[in-house]
Amino acid sequence: QVQLVESGGGLVQAGGSLRLSCAASGRTFSSYAMGWFRQAPGKEREFVATITWSGGSTSYADSVKGRFTISRDKAKNTLYLQMNSLKPEDTAVYYCNARPYGLGSEAGYWGQGTQVTVSS
């Protein structure tokens, strides 16, 4: 059974940095895309960034481009999200997602989420 466990969230001041981690287990992910999504209070969950596990191709939401970096460590089966220049509007619960190529994120697996709070 696939398990995704996020960590690294917390409280940070605007302009600060955090690195989120997502430990993945339960299968090989060579044919998967991994991603980060977030959900702020009262809002729908939104895409943040994605990376192909095999080739490392990345894509970002416009709102985080240039500030966030997604990466993965194949040896550790871990996905990362480096978040710099954080803004109060980045406050949300951040979720890790793993989906087979060709399917949407809702068809994949989700972690339990980790809270990120950015104070002004």
Short mmCIF file of C-alpha atoms in Angstrom, two decimals:
data_model
loop_
_atom_site.label_atom_id
_atom_site.label_comp_id
_atom_site.label_asym_id
_atom_site.label_seq_id
_atom_site.Cartn_x
_atom_site.Cartn_y
_atom_site.Cartn_z
CA GLN A 1 0.00 0.00 0.00
CA VAL A 2 1.36 3.40 -0.98
CA GLN A 3 2.10 5.73 1.91
CA LEU A 4 3.06 9.38 1.70
CA VAL A 5 4.16 11.10 4.90
CA GLU A 6 4.81 14.84 4.88
CA SER A 7 6.96 16.74 7.36
CA GLY A 8 8.72 20.08 7.70
CA GLY A 9 5.81 22.45 8.10
CA GLY A 10 5.71 25.12 10.75
CA LEU A 11 5.45 28.81 11.55
CA VAL A 12 7.77 31.22 9.76
CA GLN A 13 7.93 34.97 9.25
CA ALA A 14 7.32 36.51 5.86
CA GLY A 15 10.49 36.37 3.79
CA GLY A 16 11.66 33.21 5.50
CA SER A 17 12.18 29.69 4.21
CA LEU A 18 10.96 26.18 4.91
CA ARG A 19 11.68 22.80 3.34
CA LEU A 20 8.91 20.26 3.20
CA SER A 21 9.63 16.55 2.84
CA CYS A 22 7.41 13.69 1.71
CA ALA A 23 8.58 10.16 2.44
CA ALA A 24 7.07 7.76 -0.09
CA SER A 25 6.78 3.99 0.32
CA GLY A 26 4.82 0.98 -0.84
CA ARG A 27 5.89 0.70 -4.49
CA THR A 28 8.36 1.92 -7.06
CA PHE A 29 7.50 5.31 -8.49
CA SER A 30 9.38 5.21 -11.79
CA SER A 31 6.15 5.70 -13.76
CA TYR A 32 4.70 8.29 -11.42
CA ALA A 33 4.59 12.04 -11.20
CA MET A 34 4.90 13.51 -7.72
CA GLY A 35 3.51 16.83 -6.68
CA TRP A 36 2.70 19.32 -3.98
CA PHE A 37 -0.72 20.88 -3.51
CA ARG A 38 -2.01 23.26 -0.86
CA GLN A 39 -5.31 24.24 0.68
CA ALA A 40 -5.86 27.49 2.53
CA PRO A 41 -8.81 27.97 4.91
CA GLY A 42 -12.03 28.48 2.99
CA LYS A 43 -10.40 27.77 -0.36
CA GLU A 44 -10.13 24.80 -2.69
CA ARG A 45 -6.99 22.74 -2.88
CA GLU A 46 -4.65 24.10 -5.53
CA PHE A 47 -1.65 22.88 -7.48
CA VAL A 48 1.78 24.08 -6.36
CA ALA A 49 4.42 22.05 -8.20
CA THR A 50 5.05 18.70 -9.81
CA ILE A 51 8.03 16.58 -10.86
CA THR A 52 8.34 13.38 -12.84
CA TRP A 53 9.98 10.78 -10.65
CA SER A 54 12.01 9.24 -13.43
CA GLY A 55 13.25 12.20 -15.49
CA GLY A 56 12.90 15.06 -13.04
CA SER A 57 10.87 17.37 -15.28
CA THR A 58 9.23 20.10 -13.20
CA SER A 59 6.28 22.45 -13.42
CA TYR A 60 5.13 25.20 -11.07
CA ALA A 61 2.10 27.34 -10.36
CA ASP A 62 2.68 30.95 -11.38
CA SER A 63 2.19 32.08 -7.79
CA VAL A 64 5.28 30.17 -6.58
CA LYS A 65 7.52 30.24 -9.64
CA GLY A 66 10.96 31.57 -8.76
CA ARG A 67 10.41 31.10 -5.01
CA PHE A 68 9.71 27.37 -4.61
CA THR A 69 11.76 24.43 -5.87
CA ILE A 70 10.53 20.85 -6.11
CA SER A 71 13.02 17.99 -6.10
CA ARG A 72 13.27 14.31 -5.32
CA ASP A 73 15.87 11.92 -3.94
CA LYS A 74 15.37 8.56 -5.62
CA ALA A 75 17.68 6.74 -3.20
CA LYS A 76 15.68 7.97 -0.21
CA ASN A 77 12.29 7.78 -1.96
CA THR A 78 11.64 11.30 -0.73
CA LEU A 79 10.07 14.33 -2.35
CA TYR A 80 10.99 17.86 -1.29
CA LEU A 81 9.63 21.36 -1.62
CA GLN A 82 12.07 24.16 -0.84
CA MET A 83 10.08 27.31 -0.14
CA ASN A 84 11.89 30.65 -0.08
CA SER A 85 10.68 34.24 0.20
CA LEU A 86 7.53 33.03 1.87
CA LYS A 87 4.48 35.27 1.91
CA PRO A 88 1.43 35.28 4.22
CA GLU A 89 -0.66 34.09 1.26
CA ASP A 90 1.42 30.89 1.20
CA THR A 91 -0.24 29.90 4.48
CA ALA A 92 -2.01 26.57 3.90
CA VAL A 93 -1.96 22.87 4.54
CA TYR A 94 0.48 21.37 2.05
CA TYR A 95 -0.19 17.92 0.62
CA CYS A 96 2.05 15.49 -1.19
CA ASN A 97 0.56 13.63 -4.15
CA ALA A 98 1.71 10.65 -6.24
CA ARG A 99 -0.12 9.78 -9.46
CA PRO A 100 0.55 7.44 -12.37
CA TYR A 101 1.53 9.20 -15.59
CA GLY A 102 -1.51 10.17 -17.61
CA LEU A 103 -3.90 10.37 -14.68
CA GLY A 104 -5.05 13.38 -12.74
CA SER A 105 -3.99 14.07 -9.18
CA GLU A 106 -7.34 12.96 -7.79
CA ALA A 107 -6.65 9.47 -9.15
CA GLY A 108 -3.43 9.24 -7.16
CA TYR A 109 -2.36 8.95 -3.57
CA TRP A 110 -2.31 11.71 -0.95
CA GLY A 111 -0.44 12.34 2.25
CA GLN A 112 -2.05 13.62 5.43
CA GLY A 113 -0.78 17.17 4.97
CA THR A 114 1.51 19.49 6.87
CA GLN A 115 0.61 22.99 8.05
CA VAL A 116 2.60 25.99 6.86
CA THR A 117 1.85 29.33 8.50
CA VAL A 118 3.56 32.53 7.34
CA SER A 119 3.20 35.52 9.63
CA SER A 120 3.40 39.10 8.36
#
